[in-house]
mmCIF file of C-alpha atoms and ligand atoms in Angstrom:
data_model
loop_
_atom_site.group_PDB
_atom_site.id
_atom_site.type_symbol
_atom_site.label_atom_id
_atom_site.label_comp_id
_atom_site.label_asym_id
_atom_site.label_seq_id
_atom_site.Cartn_x
_atom_site.Cartn_y
_atom_site.Cartn_z
ATOM 1 C CA UNK A 1 13.850 -29.964 93.977
ATOM 2 C CA UNK A 2 16.192 -29.524 91.036
ATOM 3 C CA UNK A 3 14.797 -30.079 87.533
ATOM 4 C CA UNK A 4 17.331 -32.499 86.045
ATOM 5 C CA UNK A 5 17.277 -32.870 82.244
ATOM 6 C CA UNK A 6 20.283 -35.163 81.903
ATOM 7 C CA UNK A 7 21.693 -37.651 84.356
ATOM 8 C CA UNK A 8 24.919 -39.578 83.841
ATOM 9 C CA UNK A 9 25.722 -42.505 86.126
ATOM 10 C CA UNK A 10 29.045 -44.317 86.329
ATOM 11 C CA UNK A 11 29.829 -43.931 82.645
ATOM 12 C CA UNK A 12 32.728 -45.884 81.141
ATOM 13 C CA UNK A 13 33.855 -45.977 77.537
ATOM 14 C CA UNK A 14 36.614 -48.207 76.207
ATOM 15 C CA UNK A 15 37.955 -48.324 72.656
ATOM 16 C CA UNK A 16 40.778 -49.852 70.667
ATOM 17 C CA UNK A 17 41.699 -53.516 70.175
ATOM 18 C CA UNK A 18 39.481 -55.676 72.391
ATOM 19 C CA UNK A 19 38.362 -52.491 74.155
ATOM 20 C CA UNK A 20 41.701 -52.210 75.886
ATOM 21 C CA UNK A 21 41.925 -48.391 75.998
ATOM 22 C CA UNK A 22 39.902 -46.766 78.762
ATOM 23 C CA UNK A 23 38.837 -43.352 77.518
ATOM 24 C CA UNK A 24 35.992 -42.408 79.865
ATOM 25 C CA UNK A 25 36.523 -43.640 83.399
ATOM 26 C CA UNK A 26 33.593 -43.630 85.771
ATOM 27 C CA UNK A 27 31.950 -40.291 85.097
ATOM 28 C CA UNK A 28 28.748 -39.270 86.912
ATOM 29 C CA UNK A 29 26.979 -35.907 86.885
ATOM 30 C CA UNK A 30 23.571 -34.226 86.653
ATOM 31 C CA UNK A 31 22.608 -31.352 84.374
ATOM 32 C CA UNK A 32 19.875 -28.952 85.482
ATOM 33 C CA UNK A 33 17.375 -27.848 82.835
ATOM 34 C CA UNK A 34 18.191 -24.465 81.281
ATOM 35 C CA UNK A 35 21.758 -24.312 82.566
ATOM 36 C CA UNK A 36 24.987 -23.857 80.629
ATOM 37 C CA UNK A 37 27.488 -26.510 81.661
ATOM 38 C CA UNK A 38 31.095 -26.022 80.636
ATOM 39 C CA UNK A 39 33.427 -28.972 80.193
ATOM 40 C CA UNK A 40 37.087 -28.007 80.293
ATOM 41 C CA UNK A 41 40.244 -30.048 79.973
ATOM 42 C CA UNK A 42 43.242 -30.376 77.749
ATOM 43 C CA UNK A 43 43.301 -32.062 74.385
ATOM 44 C CA UNK A 44 43.032 -35.839 74.811
ATOM 45 C CA UNK A 45 41.188 -35.710 78.145
ATOM 46 C CA UNK A 46 38.071 -37.327 76.648
ATOM 47 C CA UNK A 47 35.775 -34.336 76.115
ATOM 48 C CA UNK A 48 34.707 -35.160 72.550
ATOM 49 C CA UNK A 49 34.199 -38.810 73.443
ATOM 50 C CA UNK A 50 31.947 -37.780 76.331
ATOM 51 C CA UNK A 51 29.995 -35.463 73.981
ATOM 52 C CA UNK A 52 29.460 -38.310 71.498
ATOM 53 C CA UNK A 53 28.268 -40.587 74.305
ATOM 54 C CA UNK A 54 25.803 -37.958 75.523
ATOM 55 C CA UNK A 55 24.184 -37.536 72.121
ATOM 56 C CA UNK A 56 24.098 -41.243 71.358
ATOM 57 C CA UNK A 57 26.732 -41.400 68.592
ATOM 58 C CA UNK A 58 28.793 -43.720 70.806
ATOM 59 C CA UNK A 59 27.394 -46.421 73.071
ATOM 60 C CA UNK A 60 28.835 -46.600 76.606
ATOM 61 C CA UNK A 61 30.832 -49.665 77.622
ATOM 62 C CA UNK A 62 28.922 -49.453 80.888
ATOM 63 C CA UNK A 63 26.928 -46.943 82.885
ATOM 64 C CA UNK A 64 23.749 -45.069 82.208
ATOM 65 C CA UNK A 65 22.643 -41.831 80.548
ATOM 66 C CA UNK A 66 19.084 -40.769 81.368
ATOM 67 C CA UNK A 67 17.290 -37.804 79.839
ATOM 68 C CA UNK A 68 14.157 -36.041 80.973
ATOM 69 C CA UNK A 69 12.904 -34.467 77.749
ATOM 70 C CA UNK A 70 9.857 -32.230 78.172
ATOM 71 C CA UNK A 71 8.267 -32.193 74.704
ATOM 72 C CA UNK A 72 6.988 -35.058 72.557
ATOM 73 C CA UNK A 73 9.648 -35.721 69.917
ATOM 74 C CA UNK A 74 8.031 -38.776 68.366
ATOM 75 C CA UNK A 75 6.569 -36.836 65.424
ATOM 76 C CA UNK A 76 9.730 -35.037 64.342
ATOM 77 C CA UNK A 77 12.802 -36.933 63.307
ATOM 78 C CA UNK A 78 15.759 -35.030 64.720
ATOM 79 C CA UNK A 79 16.877 -35.852 68.209
ATOM 80 C CA UNK A 80 16.136 -33.506 71.129
ATOM 81 C CA UNK A 81 19.880 -33.621 71.825
ATOM 82 C CA UNK A 82 21.887 -31.939 69.082
ATOM 83 C CA UNK A 83 25.633 -31.580 68.755
ATOM 84 C CA UNK A 84 27.677 -28.944 66.982
ATOM 85 C CA UNK A 85 30.912 -30.660 66.064
ATOM 86 C CA UNK A 86 34.315 -29.113 66.286
ATOM 87 C CA UNK A 87 34.766 -26.693 63.361
ATOM 88 C CA UNK A 88 37.204 -28.377 60.995
ATOM 89 C CA UNK A 89 35.913 -26.532 57.930
ATOM 90 C CA UNK A 90 33.478 -29.320 57.091
ATOM 91 C CA UNK A 91 30.473 -28.363 59.179
ATOM 92 C CA UNK A 92 28.336 -27.744 56.091
ATOM 93 C CA UNK A 93 28.062 -29.893 52.966
ATOM 94 C CA UNK A 94 30.388 -28.096 50.490
ATOM 95 C CA UNK A 95 28.121 -28.818 47.521
ATOM 96 C CA UNK A 96 24.796 -27.669 48.948
ATOM 97 C CA UNK A 97 23.339 -24.179 48.989
ATOM 98 C CA UNK A 98 22.810 -22.617 52.407
ATOM 99 C CA UNK A 99 19.135 -22.122 51.610
ATOM 100 C CA UNK A 100 18.694 -25.848 50.928
ATOM 101 C CA UNK A 101 20.567 -26.816 54.095
ATOM 102 C CA UNK A 102 18.241 -24.695 56.242
ATOM 103 C CA UNK A 103 15.127 -25.719 54.345
ATOM 104 C CA UNK A 104 16.012 -29.351 54.990
ATOM 105 C CA UNK A 105 16.055 -28.647 58.737
ATOM 106 C CA UNK A 106 12.599 -27.037 58.627
ATOM 107 C CA UNK A 107 11.273 -29.990 56.616
ATOM 108 C CA UNK A 108 12.687 -32.436 59.126
ATOM 109 C CA UNK A 109 11.286 -30.512 62.055
ATOM 110 C CA UNK A 110 7.784 -29.975 60.662
ATOM 111 C CA UNK A 111 7.316 -32.878 58.236
ATOM 112 C CA UNK A 112 6.020 -30.271 55.784
ATOM 113 C CA UNK A 113 7.450 -29.772 52.297
ATOM 114 C CA UNK A 114 7.421 -26.074 51.387
ATOM 115 C CA UNK A 115 10.047 -23.405 50.705
ATOM 116 C CA UNK A 116 10.150 -21.936 54.251
ATOM 117 C CA UNK A 117 11.529 -18.672 52.825
ATOM 118 C CA UNK A 118 9.979 -16.467 55.536
ATOM 119 C CA UNK A 119 11.203 -18.744 58.290
ATOM 120 C CA UNK A 120 14.695 -18.810 56.775
ATOM 121 C CA UNK A 121 14.706 -14.984 56.542
ATOM 122 C CA UNK A 122 13.783 -14.785 60.218
ATOM 123 C CA UNK A 123 16.565 -17.135 61.199
ATOM 124 C CA UNK A 124 19.016 -15.061 59.149
ATOM 125 C CA UNK A 125 17.949 -11.957 61.071
ATOM 126 C CA UNK A 126 18.476 -13.636 64.427
ATOM 127 C CA UNK A 127 21.905 -14.827 63.307
ATOM 128 C CA UNK A 128 22.853 -11.509 61.752
ATOM 129 C CA UNK A 129 23.699 -13.175 58.440
ATOM 130 C CA UNK A 130 23.651 -11.449 55.057
ATOM 131 C CA UNK A 131 20.943 -12.679 52.694
ATOM 132 C CA UNK A 132 23.453 -13.130 49.857
ATOM 133 C CA UNK A 133 24.755 -16.147 51.729
ATOM 134 C CA UNK A 134 21.541 -18.047 51.052
ATOM 135 C CA UNK A 135 22.586 -18.808 47.483
ATOM 136 C CA UNK A 136 26.150 -19.757 48.315
ATOM 137 C CA UNK A 137 27.382 -23.298 48.678
ATOM 138 C CA UNK A 138 29.021 -24.646 51.821
ATOM 139 C CA UNK A 139 32.451 -24.513 50.175
ATOM 140 C CA UNK A 140 32.082 -20.771 49.552
ATOM 141 C CA UNK A 141 31.590 -19.890 53.220
ATOM 142 C CA UNK A 142 34.230 -18.778 55.695
ATOM 143 C CA UNK A 143 34.810 -20.893 58.803
ATOM 144 C CA UNK A 144 32.809 -18.481 60.954
ATOM 145 C CA UNK A 145 29.907 -18.395 58.478
ATOM 146 C CA UNK A 146 29.867 -22.185 58.264
ATOM 147 C CA UNK A 147 29.701 -22.372 62.020
ATOM 148 C CA UNK A 148 26.812 -19.907 62.222
ATOM 149 C CA UNK A 149 24.862 -21.754 59.518
ATOM 150 C CA UNK A 150 25.547 -25.023 61.323
ATOM 151 C CA UNK A 151 24.183 -23.555 64.566
ATOM 152 C CA UNK A 152 21.175 -22.112 62.679
ATOM 153 C CA UNK A 153 20.444 -25.525 61.202
ATOM 154 C CA UNK A 154 20.463 -26.980 64.702
ATOM 155 C CA UNK A 155 18.354 -24.204 66.270
ATOM 156 C CA UNK A 156 15.626 -24.754 63.655
ATOM 157 C CA UNK A 157 15.131 -28.194 65.150
ATOM 158 C CA UNK A 158 14.643 -26.537 68.586
ATOM 159 C CA UNK A 159 16.763 -29.008 70.572
ATOM 160 C CA UNK A 160 16.259 -29.321 74.312
ATOM 161 C CA UNK A 161 19.953 -29.981 74.846
ATOM 162 C CA UNK A 162 22.654 -28.421 72.684
ATOM 163 C CA UNK A 163 26.161 -29.833 72.908
ATOM 164 C CA UNK A 164 28.909 -27.582 71.543
ATOM 165 C CA UNK A 165 32.295 -29.186 70.959
ATOM 166 C CA UNK A 166 35.000 -26.518 71.017
ATOM 167 C CA UNK A 167 32.880 -23.785 69.412
ATOM 168 C CA UNK A 168 35.576 -21.189 70.090
ATOM 169 C CA UNK A 169 38.610 -23.027 68.772
ATOM 170 C CA UNK A 170 40.479 -22.265 65.540
ATOM 171 C CA UNK A 171 39.200 -18.701 65.553
ATOM 172 C CA UNK A 172 40.677 -15.310 66.235
ATOM 173 C CA UNK A 173 39.605 -13.395 69.338
ATOM 174 C CA UNK A 174 37.072 -11.264 67.467
ATOM 175 C CA UNK A 175 35.357 -14.318 65.960
ATOM 176 C CA UNK A 176 35.370 -15.975 69.382
ATOM 177 C CA UNK A 177 33.559 -12.980 70.837
ATOM 178 C CA UNK A 178 31.032 -12.966 67.998
ATOM 179 C CA UNK A 179 30.167 -16.602 68.548
ATOM 180 C CA UNK A 180 30.094 -16.169 72.327
ATOM 181 C CA UNK A 181 27.629 -13.278 72.022
ATOM 182 C CA UNK A 182 25.521 -15.168 69.488
ATOM 183 C CA UNK A 183 25.300 -18.192 71.790
ATOM 184 C CA UNK A 184 24.317 -15.973 74.719
ATOM 185 C CA UNK A 185 21.613 -14.337 72.595
ATOM 186 C CA UNK A 186 20.262 -17.701 71.416
ATOM 187 C CA UNK A 187 20.247 -18.936 74.974
ATOM 188 C CA UNK A 188 18.006 -15.999 75.915
ATOM 189 C CA UNK A 189 15.740 -16.336 72.904
ATOM 190 C CA UNK A 190 15.261 -20.101 72.836
ATOM 191 C CA UNK A 191 14.817 -22.170 75.904
ATOM 192 C CA UNK A 192 17.402 -24.914 75.958
ATOM 193 C CA UNK A 193 20.170 -26.485 77.984
ATOM 194 C CA UNK A 194 23.781 -26.193 76.849
ATOM 195 C CA UNK A 195 26.805 -28.394 77.345
ATOM 196 C CA UNK A 196 29.774 -26.437 76.060
ATOM 197 C CA UNK A 197 33.161 -28.059 75.664
ATOM 198 C CA UNK A 198 36.292 -25.981 75.513
ATOM 199 C CA UNK A 199 39.923 -26.544 76.325
ATOM 200 C CA UNK A 200 39.926 -22.850 77.262
ATOM 201 C CA UNK A 201 38.716 -22.327 80.817
ATOM 202 C CA UNK A 202 38.812 -18.564 80.516
ATOM 203 C CA UNK A 203 36.272 -18.377 77.739
ATOM 204 C CA UNK A 204 33.994 -20.847 79.544
ATOM 205 C CA UNK A 205 34.000 -18.454 82.466
ATOM 206 C CA UNK A 206 32.084 -15.992 80.264
ATOM 207 C CA UNK A 207 29.370 -18.458 79.354
ATOM 208 C CA UNK A 208 28.931 -21.361 81.751
ATOM 209 C CA UNK A 209 26.927 -21.535 84.993
ATOM 210 C CA UNK A 210 28.721 -24.681 86.127
ATOM 211 C CA UNK A 211 32.047 -26.158 85.092
ATOM 212 C CA UNK A 212 33.401 -29.683 85.023
ATOM 213 C CA UNK A 213 37.144 -30.121 84.608
ATOM 214 C CA UNK A 214 38.254 -33.333 82.916
ATOM 215 C CA UNK A 215 41.617 -34.973 83.088
ATOM 216 C CA UNK A 216 42.473 -38.321 81.545
ATOM 217 C CA UNK A 217 38.861 -39.470 81.166
ATOM 218 C CA UNK A 218 37.747 -38.426 84.643
ATOM 219 C CA UNK A 219 36.103 -35.382 86.168
ATOM 220 C CA UNK A 220 38.604 -33.962 88.631
ATOM 221 C CA UNK A 221 36.572 -30.960 89.769
ATOM 222 C CA UNK A 222 33.072 -29.637 89.181
ATOM 223 C CA UNK A 223 30.850 -26.894 90.534
ATOM 224 C CA UNK A 224 29.694 -23.326 90.100
ATOM 225 C CA UNK A 225 31.854 -21.564 87.492
ATOM 226 C CA UNK A 226 32.491 -18.423 89.541
ATOM 227 C CA UNK A 227 33.493 -20.448 92.575
ATOM 228 C CA UNK A 228 35.870 -22.610 90.576
ATOM 229 C CA UNK A 229 37.434 -19.535 89.036
ATOM 230 C CA UNK A 230 37.850 -17.674 92.281
ATOM 231 C CA UNK A 231 38.820 -20.683 94.354
ATOM 232 C CA UNK A 232 39.893 -23.767 92.388
ATOM 233 C CA UNK A 233 40.432 -26.702 94.731
ATOM 234 C CA UNK A 234 41.925 -29.350 92.520
ATOM 235 C CA UNK A 235 45.628 -29.123 91.602
ATOM 236 C CA UNK A 236 44.942 -29.872 87.958
ATOM 237 C CA UNK A 237 42.322 -27.090 87.734
ATOM 238 C CA UNK A 238 44.827 -24.679 89.297
ATOM 239 C CA UNK A 239 47.433 -25.854 86.844
ATOM 240 C CA UNK A 240 45.105 -25.431 83.859
ATOM 241 C CA UNK A 241 44.180 -21.914 84.943
ATOM 242 C CA UNK A 242 47.767 -20.782 85.432
ATOM 243 C CA UNK A 243 48.985 -22.490 82.273
ATOM 244 C CA UNK A 244 46.265 -20.800 80.242
ATOM 245 C CA UNK A 245 46.937 -17.372 81.625
ATOM 246 C CA UNK A 246 50.586 -18.007 80.666
ATOM 247 C CA UNK A 247 51.765 -17.740 84.252
ATOM 248 C CA UNK A 248 53.793 -20.951 84.003
ATOM 249 C CA UNK A 249 56.956 -21.597 82.055
ATOM 250 C CA UNK A 250 57.318 -24.678 79.821
ATOM 251 C CA UNK A 251 59.518 -26.319 82.470
ATOM 252 C CA UNK A 252 56.914 -25.728 85.184
ATOM 253 C CA UNK A 253 54.208 -27.242 82.960
ATOM 254 C CA UNK A 254 56.336 -30.322 82.270
ATOM 255 C CA UNK A 255 57.195 -30.843 85.908
ATOM 256 C CA UNK A 256 53.575 -30.408 87.017
ATOM 257 C CA UNK A 257 52.439 -33.072 84.530
ATOM 258 C CA UNK A 258 55.033 -35.505 85.801
ATOM 259 C CA UNK A 259 54.010 -35.004 89.431
ATOM 260 C CA UNK A 260 50.256 -35.039 88.768
ATOM 261 C CA UNK A 261 50.435 -38.205 86.701
ATOM 262 C CA UNK A 262 52.381 -39.982 89.438
ATOM 263 C CA UNK A 263 49.779 -39.267 92.132
HETATM 264 P P1 ADP M 301 39.422 -34.446 73.682
HETATM 265 O O1 ADP M 301 38.178 -34.132 72.942
HETATM 266 O O2 ADP M 301 39.386 -34.043 75.121
HETATM 267 O O3 ADP M 301 40.644 -33.903 73.009
HETATM 268 P P2 ADP M 301 38.926 -37.178 72.853
HETATM 269 O O4 ADP M 301 37.646 -37.581 73.476
HETATM 270 O O5 ADP M 301 38.909 -36.821 71.420
HETATM 271 O O6 ADP M 301 39.609 -36.026 73.726
HETATM 272 O O7 ADP M 301 39.967 -38.358 73.037
HETATM 273 C C1 ADP M 301 40.388 -38.826 74.310
HETATM 274 C C2 ADP M 301 41.466 -39.864 74.145
HETATM 275 O O8 ADP M 301 40.908 -41.055 73.626
HETATM 276 C C3 ADP M 301 42.569 -39.477 73.183
HETATM 277 O O9 ADP M 301 43.787 -39.927 73.716
HETATM 278 C C4 ADP M 301 42.210 -40.196 71.915
HETATM 279 O O10 ADP M 301 43.354 -40.482 71.151
HETATM 280 C C5 ADP M 301 41.574 -41.464 72.445
HETATM 281 N N1 ADP M 301 40.567 -42.052 71.543
HETATM 282 C C6 ADP M 301 39.380 -41.490 71.187
HETATM 283 N N2 ADP M 301 38.672 -42.320 70.379
HETATM 284 C C7 ADP M 301 39.432 -43.432 70.229
HETATM 285 C C8 ADP M 301 39.260 -44.671 69.531
HETATM 286 N N3 ADP M 301 38.170 -44.926 68.821
HETATM 287 N N4 ADP M 301 40.255 -45.591 69.621
HETATM 288 C C9 ADP M 301 41.355 -45.341 70.346
HETATM 289 N N5 ADP M 301 41.573 -44.212 71.036
HETATM 290 C C10 ADP M 301 40.642 -43.261 70.982
HETATM 291 MG MG1 MG M 302 37.868 -32.881 71.258
#
């Protein structure tokens, strides 16, 4: 039998005036423990809203999210489900030193108040970060450094489920590769389940075991990543793949949207 860590049943989320805008429309899926699940879909399809529902920042309008967490989290404050938000340059408090940010995470995790300098050094090694960064403030870090510190802060808490919202966006290809390799390494070193959101299906192909494709608040196709890549069944998935490999002209993209939205 499959070991399911997260189960989502008939999830709906409405927002706006008198909840009149349907953003998540009847989503159900299971996540197997230890897997990397990719969620793809264009901007506005509801990916970030789904992520916020999964980690409890938003409350569903209806439907159920069930988790099967293996360790006892009652003694440490942070949640077993952690989210890395989209990198908008504000992932780390601009006024706080990196060392203090990481120390805070260790304090939260352990309920012990000490300097954690050895533990922080170890984390820096794993993340391939230069020790000089420890004394810098959030505002002095580059986008990529902020992101790595933000992931380090989360890993210290040892989450059972890590949700990554567009970890590869607003970065050049080299930085994307660095973060992809770091995430793969962390996945091997720590035992956790990942839900990785990206509008870019191609990069998800390098990381995810299974993929769900979202369109307009619904899942239009889901399954094994390799199978979806070699043999996409849904028209929207096919469209997304061709559009992203630049095989379609602007006119073709426009006309596809029109047709798909009519169906
Ligand atoms: P994605 O992350 O895929 O780009 P989002 O989940 O951010 O998509 O948003 C999905 C859609 O829901 C968008 O059209 C967005 O404008 C809309 N939306 C999200 N939150 C709200 C809200 N609180 N009120 C109204 N509309 C919202
Ligand atoms: Mg988003």
